[in-house]
Coordinates of C-alpha atoms and ligand atoms in Angstrom, one line a residue:
M3 CA 131.9 110.9 136.7
D4 CA 134.4 109.7 134.2
K5 CA 135.7 105.8 133.7
L6 CA 138.6 104.0 132.2
I7 CA 137.4 101.2 130.6
I8 CA 140.3 98.4 129.2
Q9 CA 140.8 95.4 128.0
G10 CA 143.7 93.6 129.1
G11 CA 146.1 91.4 127.5
F12 CA 147.3 93.6 124.8
P13 CA 151.9 94.9 124.9
L14 CA 152.8 98.2 124.8
N15 CA 154.9 99.9 121.7
G16 CA 156.3 102.7 121.0
E17 CA 157.7 106.7 122.1
I18 CA 155.5 108.8 124.3
R19 CA 156.5 112.2 126.4
I20 CA 156.4 112.7 130.2
S21 CA 155.3 115.2 131.4
G22 CA 157.0 117.8 134.2
A23 CA 156.5 116.7 137.2
K24 CA 152.8 117.4 139.4
N25 CA 154.9 117.2 143.1
A26 CA 157.4 119.8 142.0
T27 CA 154.8 121.5 140.2
L28 CA 152.9 122.6 143.2
P29 CA 156.1 124.4 145.2
I30 CA 157.4 125.5 142.6
F31 CA 154.2 127.7 141.9
C32 CA 153.9 128.4 145.4
A33 CA 157.6 130.0 145.3
G34 CA 156.1 132.0 142.8
L35 CA 154.0 134.0 145.9
L36 CA 158.2 135.2 147.0
A37 CA 158.5 136.6 144.0
E38 CA 158.5 140.9 143.1
S39 CA 158.3 140.6 139.3
P40 CA 156.5 138.0 137.5
M41 CA 157.6 134.4 136.8
R42 CA 157.1 132.1 133.4
F43 CA 156.9 128.6 133.9
S44 CA 157.1 125.6 131.3
N45 CA 157.0 122.0 131.0
V46 CA 154.2 122.6 133.1
P47 CA 151.8 119.2 133.3
H48 CA 148.1 119.3 132.8
L49 CA 146.0 117.8 135.9
R50 CA 143.7 118.6 137.8
D51 CA 145.8 119.4 141.1
V52 CA 148.0 122.5 139.4
N53 CA 144.8 124.1 138.6
T54 CA 143.5 123.3 141.8
M55 CA 146.7 125.4 143.1
L56 CA 146.1 127.9 140.5
L57 CA 143.1 128.5 141.7
L58 CA 144.4 128.8 145.1
L59 CA 147.2 131.4 144.1
A60 CA 144.9 133.5 142.1
H61 CA 142.1 134.0 145.4
M62 CA 145.1 135.5 147.1
G63 CA 145.3 137.4 143.8
M64 CA 148.1 136.0 141.9
Q65 CA 147.9 136.9 138.5
V66 CA 147.7 133.6 136.6
A67 CA 147.9 133.4 132.6
V68 CA 148.5 130.6 130.9
D69 CA 148.7 129.4 127.0
E70 CA 148.1 126.5 125.4
S71 CA 150.9 125.2 125.7
M72 CA 150.2 125.0 129.5
N73 CA 152.8 128.0 129.6
V74 CA 152.5 129.6 133.2
T75 CA 152.7 133.4 134.2
L76 CA 152.7 134.2 137.5
D77 CA 152.5 137.8 138.7
A78 CA 152.4 138.4 142.8
S79 CA 152.1 142.3 142.7
K80 CA 149.1 142.0 143.8
I81 CA 148.6 139.8 146.7
H82 CA 146.3 141.1 149.0
N83 CA 144.5 138.0 150.6
P84 CA 147.0 135.7 152.5
L85 CA 144.1 132.3 152.7
A86 CA 143.8 129.2 151.6
P87 CA 140.6 128.0 153.2
Y88 CA 139.4 125.0 153.8
E89 CA 137.6 124.1 150.6
M90 CA 140.6 124.0 148.5
V91 CA 142.6 122.6 151.1
K92 CA 140.8 120.0 151.7
T93 CA 140.3 118.9 147.9
M94 CA 144.2 119.6 148.0
R95 CA 146.6 119.1 150.8
A96 CA 149.5 120.3 149.2
S97 CA 147.9 123.7 149.9
I98 CA 149.7 123.6 152.8
L99 CA 152.7 125.0 150.5
V100 CA 151.7 128.5 150.9
L101 CA 152.0 128.8 154.5
G102 CA 155.9 130.0 154.6
P103 CA 156.0 131.7 151.5
L104 CA 153.3 134.2 152.6
L105 CA 154.7 133.7 155.6
A106 CA 158.4 135.3 154.5
R107 CA 157.1 138.0 152.0
F108 CA 153.7 138.9 153.8
G109 CA 154.1 139.0 157.4
K110 CA 150.8 136.5 157.5
A111 CA 149.2 133.6 156.7
R112 CA 146.0 131.8 156.9
V113 CA 145.4 129.2 155.6
S114 CA 143.6 125.3 156.7
L115 CA 144.6 122.8 158.9
P116 CA 144.5 120.1 156.0
G117 CA 142.6 117.0 157.4
G118 CA 143.0 113.2 157.9
C119 CA 143.3 111.5 153.7
A120 CA 142.8 108.7 152.5
I121 CA 146.0 107.5 152.7
G122 CA 147.2 108.2 156.6
S123 CA 147.2 111.2 158.9
R124 CA 149.4 113.2 157.0
P125 CA 149.9 115.8 160.5
V126 CA 151.4 119.3 159.3
N127 CA 153.3 119.6 162.5
L128 CA 156.9 120.1 161.3
H129 CA 156.0 122.6 158.7
I130 CA 154.7 124.1 162.0
K131 CA 157.0 124.2 164.4
G132 CA 160.0 124.4 162.4
L133 CA 158.2 128.0 161.5
Q134 CA 157.8 129.1 165.3
A135 CA 161.6 128.4 165.1
M136 CA 162.2 131.2 162.6
G137 CA 160.2 133.6 165.1
A138 CA 157.0 133.1 163.5
E139 CA 153.7 133.4 165.7
I140 CA 151.4 130.8 165.4
H141 CA 147.9 129.4 166.8
I142 CA 145.7 127.0 165.6
E143 CA 141.8 128.9 165.8
H144 CA 138.8 127.4 164.4
G145 CA 140.4 124.8 162.0
Y146 CA 142.9 126.9 160.3
I147 CA 146.3 127.7 161.2
E148 CA 147.1 131.4 161.7
A149 CA 150.4 132.3 161.1
T150 CA 152.3 136.0 162.0
A151 CA 156.0 137.1 161.9
K152 CA 157.7 140.5 161.1
R153 CA 160.8 139.2 159.6
L154 CA 161.3 135.5 160.1
K155 CA 164.5 134.5 161.3
G156 CA 167.3 132.5 160.4
A157 CA 167.4 129.1 162.6
R158 CA 169.0 125.5 163.2
I159 CA 166.2 123.7 162.6
F160 CA 165.7 119.3 162.8
M161 CA 162.8 117.5 161.7
D162 CA 162.7 113.9 163.2
M163 CA 160.8 112.5 160.0
V164 CA 161.5 113.0 157.0
T165 CA 158.8 115.3 155.5
V166 CA 158.7 116.7 151.3
T167 CA 156.2 119.5 151.7
G168 CA 158.1 119.8 155.3
T169 CA 161.2 120.9 154.0
E170 CA 159.6 122.6 151.0
N171 CA 158.1 124.8 153.3
L172 CA 160.6 125.6 155.1
M173 CA 162.9 126.5 152.7
M174 CA 160.3 129.0 151.0
A175 CA 160.2 130.4 154.7
A176 CA 164.1 130.6 154.9
A177 CA 164.9 132.2 151.1
L178 CA 163.6 135.4 152.8
A179 CA 164.5 135.1 156.2
D180 CA 166.8 137.0 158.0
G181 CA 170.2 135.1 158.5
I182 CA 171.1 131.4 158.2
T183 CA 168.9 128.5 157.7
V184 CA 169.9 125.1 158.5
L185 CA 167.1 122.4 157.5
E186 CA 168.7 118.6 159.1
N187 CA 167.1 115.5 158.3
A188 CA 165.7 116.9 155.5
A189 CA 164.1 115.7 152.4
R190 CA 166.0 114.5 149.9
E191 CA 163.5 114.3 146.7
P192 CA 164.1 115.2 142.8
E193 CA 161.2 117.7 143.3
V194 CA 163.6 119.3 146.6
V195 CA 165.9 119.4 144.4
D196 CA 163.9 121.4 141.6
L197 CA 162.1 123.6 143.3
A198 CA 166.0 125.3 145.3
E199 CA 167.0 124.9 141.5
C200 CA 164.5 127.0 140.9
L201 CA 165.0 129.2 143.9
I202 CA 168.6 129.6 143.2
K203 CA 167.4 131.3 140.0
M204 CA 165.0 133.8 141.5
G205 CA 168.6 134.9 143.4
A206 CA 167.7 132.8 146.6
K207 CA 171.4 131.6 148.2
I208 CA 170.5 128.0 148.7
T209 CA 173.3 124.7 149.5
G210 CA 172.9 121.0 150.1
A211 CA 169.5 120.6 148.3
G212 CA 169.7 116.6 147.0
T213 CA 171.5 115.9 150.9
D214 CA 170.2 115.5 154.0
V215 CA 171.0 119.3 155.8
I216 CA 170.3 122.1 153.1
T217 CA 171.5 125.3 154.2
I218 CA 169.4 128.8 153.2
E219 CA 171.6 132.1 153.2
G220 CA 167.7 134.5 153.8
V221 CA 168.3 137.2 151.2
E222 CA 166.2 141.2 151.6
R223 CA 164.1 140.1 148.0
L224 CA 163.8 137.7 145.4
Q225 CA 162.8 138.5 141.8
G226 CA 160.7 136.1 139.2
C227 CA 162.4 134.0 136.2
D228 CA 161.6 131.4 133.5
Y229 CA 161.8 128.3 134.5
S230 CA 161.3 124.6 133.4
I231 CA 159.7 122.4 135.8
V232 CA 161.6 118.6 136.1
C233 CA 160.3 115.5 134.6
D234 CA 157.5 113.2 136.8
R235 CA 159.5 110.5 137.5
I236 CA 156.7 109.0 139.0
E237 CA 154.6 108.9 136.0
T238 CA 157.6 107.5 134.6
G239 CA 158.1 105.0 136.7
T240 CA 154.4 103.9 136.6
Y241 CA 154.4 103.5 132.5
L242 CA 157.9 101.5 132.9
A243 CA 155.6 98.8 135.1
A244 CA 153.2 99.1 132.2
A245 CA 155.4 98.3 129.7
A246 CA 157.0 95.5 132.2
M247 CA 153.7 93.5 133.4
T248 CA 152.3 94.0 130.0
G249 CA 155.6 93.2 127.7
G250 CA 156.5 94.9 124.8
R251 CA 159.6 97.8 124.2
V252 CA 158.5 101.2 125.2
K253 CA 160.6 104.5 125.0
L254 CA 159.9 107.6 127.4
N255 CA 160.9 110.7 126.0
N256 CA 161.7 114.2 128.2
T257 CA 162.3 112.0 131.9
R258 CA 165.4 111.0 133.6
A259 CA 166.5 107.3 134.5
D260 CA 168.8 108.9 137.1
L261 CA 165.6 110.7 139.4
L262 CA 164.8 106.9 139.5
E263 CA 167.5 104.8 140.5
A264 CA 165.6 102.4 143.2
V265 CA 162.9 101.6 140.9
I266 CA 164.7 100.9 137.6
D267 CA 166.4 98.1 139.8
K268 CA 163.6 96.6 140.7
L269 CA 162.2 96.6 137.1
R270 CA 165.7 94.8 136.4
E271 CA 165.4 92.2 139.4
A272 CA 161.8 91.5 137.9
G273 CA 163.6 90.5 134.5
A274 CA 163.2 93.6 132.7
K275 CA 165.2 95.4 130.4
I276 CA 165.8 99.2 130.7
S277 CA 168.6 101.6 129.2
H278 CA 168.4 105.3 128.8
D279 CA 170.3 108.4 127.7
A280 CA 170.5 111.6 129.1
N281 CA 166.6 112.6 128.1
S282 CA 164.7 108.7 127.5
I283 CA 164.4 105.6 128.8
T284 CA 163.3 102.4 126.7
I285 CA 162.0 99.2 128.3
E286 CA 162.2 96.0 126.7
S287 CA 159.6 93.1 128.1
D288 CA 158.9 89.9 127.2
G289 CA 156.3 90.2 130.0
K290 CA 157.3 87.1 131.9
L291 CA 158.4 88.9 135.4
K292 CA 159.8 87.4 138.5
A293 CA 158.3 88.6 142.0
V294 CA 160.4 91.7 143.9
N295 CA 160.7 92.7 147.4
L296 CA 160.2 96.4 148.5
R297 CA 160.0 98.7 151.0
T298 CA 159.1 102.1 150.8
A299 CA 161.0 105.1 151.6
P300 CA 162.2 109.0 151.9
H301 CA 164.7 109.3 148.6
P302 CA 167.1 108.2 147.2
A303 CA 164.7 103.9 148.8
F304 CA 162.1 102.8 146.8
P305 CA 159.5 105.5 146.8
T306 CA 156.1 104.9 148.6
D307 CA 154.0 107.0 144.8
M308 CA 155.1 103.8 143.3
Q309 CA 154.1 100.6 145.6
A310 CA 150.6 100.1 144.4
Q311 CA 152.0 100.4 141.3
L312 CA 154.6 97.5 142.2
M313 CA 152.0 95.3 144.1
A314 CA 149.8 95.6 140.7
M315 CA 153.4 94.1 139.0
N316 CA 153.5 91.5 141.8
T317 CA 150.5 90.1 141.7
V318 CA 151.2 88.7 137.8
A319 CA 154.9 87.6 138.9
D320 CA 156.8 84.1 139.1
G321 CA 157.2 83.5 143.3
V322 CA 156.2 85.7 146.2
A323 CA 156.9 89.4 146.9
Q324 CA 156.4 90.8 150.1
V325 CA 155.8 94.7 149.9
T326 CA 156.1 96.9 152.7
E327 CA 155.2 100.8 153.2
T328 CA 157.1 102.5 155.7
I329 CA 155.9 106.2 154.7
F330 CA 151.9 106.4 155.4
E331 CA 150.2 104.3 157.3
N332 CA 147.1 103.3 155.2
R333 CA 148.6 102.6 151.8
F334 CA 147.0 98.9 150.6
M335 CA 143.5 100.4 149.7
H336 CA 144.7 98.9 146.2
V337 CA 144.4 95.3 147.9
Q338 CA 140.7 95.0 148.4
E339 CA 139.9 95.9 144.8
M340 CA 142.9 93.7 143.4
R341 CA 141.9 91.1 145.1
R342 CA 138.4 91.0 143.5
M343 CA 140.3 90.7 140.3
G344 CA 141.9 87.5 141.5
A345 CA 145.2 88.7 143.3
E346 CA 146.3 87.0 146.3
I347 CA 147.6 89.3 148.9
E348 CA 148.0 89.0 152.2
V349 CA 148.1 92.0 154.5
D350 CA 149.4 91.9 158.1
G351 CA 149.8 95.7 159.3
H352 CA 152.9 97.8 157.1
A353 CA 153.8 94.3 155.4
A354 CA 151.4 92.8 152.2
L355 CA 152.3 88.8 151.1
V356 CA 151.7 89.4 147.0
R357 CA 151.6 85.3 145.2
G358 CA 152.1 85.9 141.9
A359 CA 148.6 84.7 139.9
K360 CA 148.5 83.0 136.8
H361 CA 146.6 85.6 135.5
L362 CA 144.2 88.2 136.8
D363 CA 140.3 88.7 135.9
G364 CA 139.1 92.3 134.7
T365 CA 136.3 93.4 136.9
T366 CA 134.9 96.5 138.0
V367 CA 137.0 98.9 140.8
M368 CA 137.7 102.0 142.0
A369 CA 140.2 103.6 144.2
T370 CA 139.9 106.0 147.0
D371 CA 143.7 107.7 145.8
L372 CA 145.8 108.7 142.9
R373 CA 149.1 105.8 142.9
A374 CA 146.1 103.5 143.9
S375 CA 144.2 104.0 140.8
A376 CA 147.1 104.0 138.5
G377 CA 148.0 100.3 140.1
L378 CA 144.9 99.4 138.9
V379 CA 145.1 100.6 135.9
L380 CA 148.5 98.4 135.2
A381 CA 146.4 95.4 136.8
G382 CA 143.5 96.0 134.3
L383 CA 145.9 96.3 131.3
V384 CA 147.0 92.7 132.2
A385 CA 144.0 91.0 133.4
R386 CA 141.9 89.1 131.1
G387 CA 138.2 90.6 129.6
E388 CA 137.5 93.6 130.7
T389 CA 138.6 96.3 133.9
I390 CA 136.6 99.2 134.5
V391 CA 138.0 101.5 136.6
E392 CA 135.5 104.5 138.1
R393 CA 136.4 107.1 140.4
I394 CA 139.1 108.2 137.9
Y395 CA 138.9 111.7 139.1
H396 CA 142.2 110.1 141.5
L397 CA 143.9 109.9 138.6
D398 CA 143.5 112.9 136.8
R399 CA 144.7 114.8 140.1
G400 CA 148.5 113.2 138.7
Y401 CA 148.4 111.9 135.7
E402 CA 148.1 114.2 132.3
R403 CA 145.8 112.1 129.4
I404 CA 146.7 108.6 130.9
E405 CA 144.6 106.8 128.8
E406 CA 145.9 108.8 125.6
K407 CA 149.1 108.4 126.3
L408 CA 148.4 104.2 126.9
S409 CA 146.4 104.2 123.3
Q410 CA 149.5 105.8 121.7
L411 CA 151.2 102.6 123.3
G412 CA 148.8 100.3 121.7
A413 CA 146.9 99.8 125.2
R414 CA 142.5 99.1 124.5
I415 CA 141.7 102.0 127.0
K416 CA 139.0 104.7 126.8
R417 CA 137.2 107.0 128.9
V418 CA 133.8 107.3 129.1
S419 CA 132.1 109.7 131.4
S420 CA 128.6 108.2 132.6
Ligands
EPU13 N1 154.4 113.8 158.7 C1 154.3 114.9 160.3 N2 154.7 115.2 160.7 C2 154.5 116.5 159.0 C3 155.4 116.2 157.9 C4 154.8 114.8 158.0 O1 154.5 113.7 160.4 O2 154.8 117.8 159.7 C5 154.7 112.7 157.9 C6 154.0 112.3 157.5 O3 152.6 111.5 158.3 C7 154.5 110.6 156.2 C8 155.4 111.0 156.3 O4 155.8 112.2 157.6 O5 154.0 110.0 157.8 C9 156.1 112.0 154.9 O6 155.6 112.9 154.6 P1 155.8 113.7 153.8 O7 155.1 114.9 154.6 O8 157.2 113.9 153.6 O9 154.5 113.7 153.0 P2 153.8 115.2 151.8 O10 155.3 115.7 151.8 O11 152.6 114.9 152.5 C10 154.8 114.6 149.2 C11 154.0 114.2 148.1 C12 153.3 112.6 148.6 C13 154.4 111.5 149.2 C14 155.0 112.2 150.1 C15 155.9 111.3 150.3 C16 153.7 116.4 147.2 C17 153.2 117.7 147.0 N3 153.3 115.5 147.9 O12 154.0 114.1 150.7 O13 152.7 112.3 147.0 O14 153.5 110.8 148.6 O15 155.6 113.2 149.9 O16 156.8 110.9 149.0 O17 154.7 116.5 147.4 C18 151.4 111.5 145.5 O18 152.1 112.8 144.3 O19 150.3 110.5 145.3 C19 151.6 111.6 146.7 C20 150.7 111.4 147.5

């Protein structure tokens, strides 16, 4: 298993390119199931989750071609097996995103029910309820969601929690349904908007994406198109937090500040200077930061996927910060490991109180999810001495070549295989 070895205490300086967003790529590849002609995607990140999704689609009969620049072509004309087996769903919960498109296009789907997850219980009841409201017959048998429908019918669907993949699944299903679907209390995340834009390019009739009411008028058929995936706002935020902590001047290219305003606000409040143009963001910091309170909530509020990274920042900031997690019940797993590096953090239910320490000390740490691992890498960049981050296969799910990008900025970080 690979690990990262980091020598802390070096400022970050220079420029890197931000990759396409993992959480936009995964649903948009599933939208490929809806198309009657091939789709071509660019700005696709080279990540483990992206490969897992391509394997899952190929397993169903999708013809997949990937060139050396990670441009991906998907052709759904030979889908013969509308099945997402347990072995794949258990490695990537986003596999649930095939359910809506399979049902809408092929009238049936068999998708393993995702189990629990390191960050929370993460049920998919709202995906199922929404599809049932559109006329699907759904039973849970032997751990699988068995779904059939002649043609889905448009419906008014209220989701009593904001769910990102739930909104995406229902939007894809509704795109080929008979009649109008209205999704109320829909997720407003930029990845939902990117999926909507791709579906519109394929011929779907969708309005309101980016607001909490999305209206979809079903069409008879959708065609393939060329689509460039939106930039990764969480990768962007992670490198911004890294530069704020280490000090230095870093320019991130191929990214957009309007997708992460809540994160940029917090970094400015902490003392970093941030400027941007349409395609890039520049951060300058002297590494002396003030503690900042934060509370995660659905977009446009502060994203749960940046909570661990800003927790890391608060561990070395001046003052005391309250970090409240409202999306997932078990997303403080980095806390124990950060404490082992000398961080002062107390957890009480959904809230953590972080007292800024003078310094962190490097040691061997590991995390059980992607963003927690990113938080530990950031802590390692400012810790005294050597930090070894184990189990980095979590990082490889969501950060493209993280050690190469950080090295390019001057960090002392290397990957070793053991
Ligand atoms: N929920 C339900 N019922 C449902 C669906 C969700 O109760 O049917 C609850 C969840 O348990 C959670 C809340 O609603 O408490 C929000 O979950 P959501 O469905 O929005 O999460 P998700 O769609 O499974 C996506 C991202 C996550 C990100 C969350 C929140 C993808 C592939 N994943 O997950 O990304 O944390 O939204 O923004 O888009 C990551 O990239 O590290 C990651 C975990």
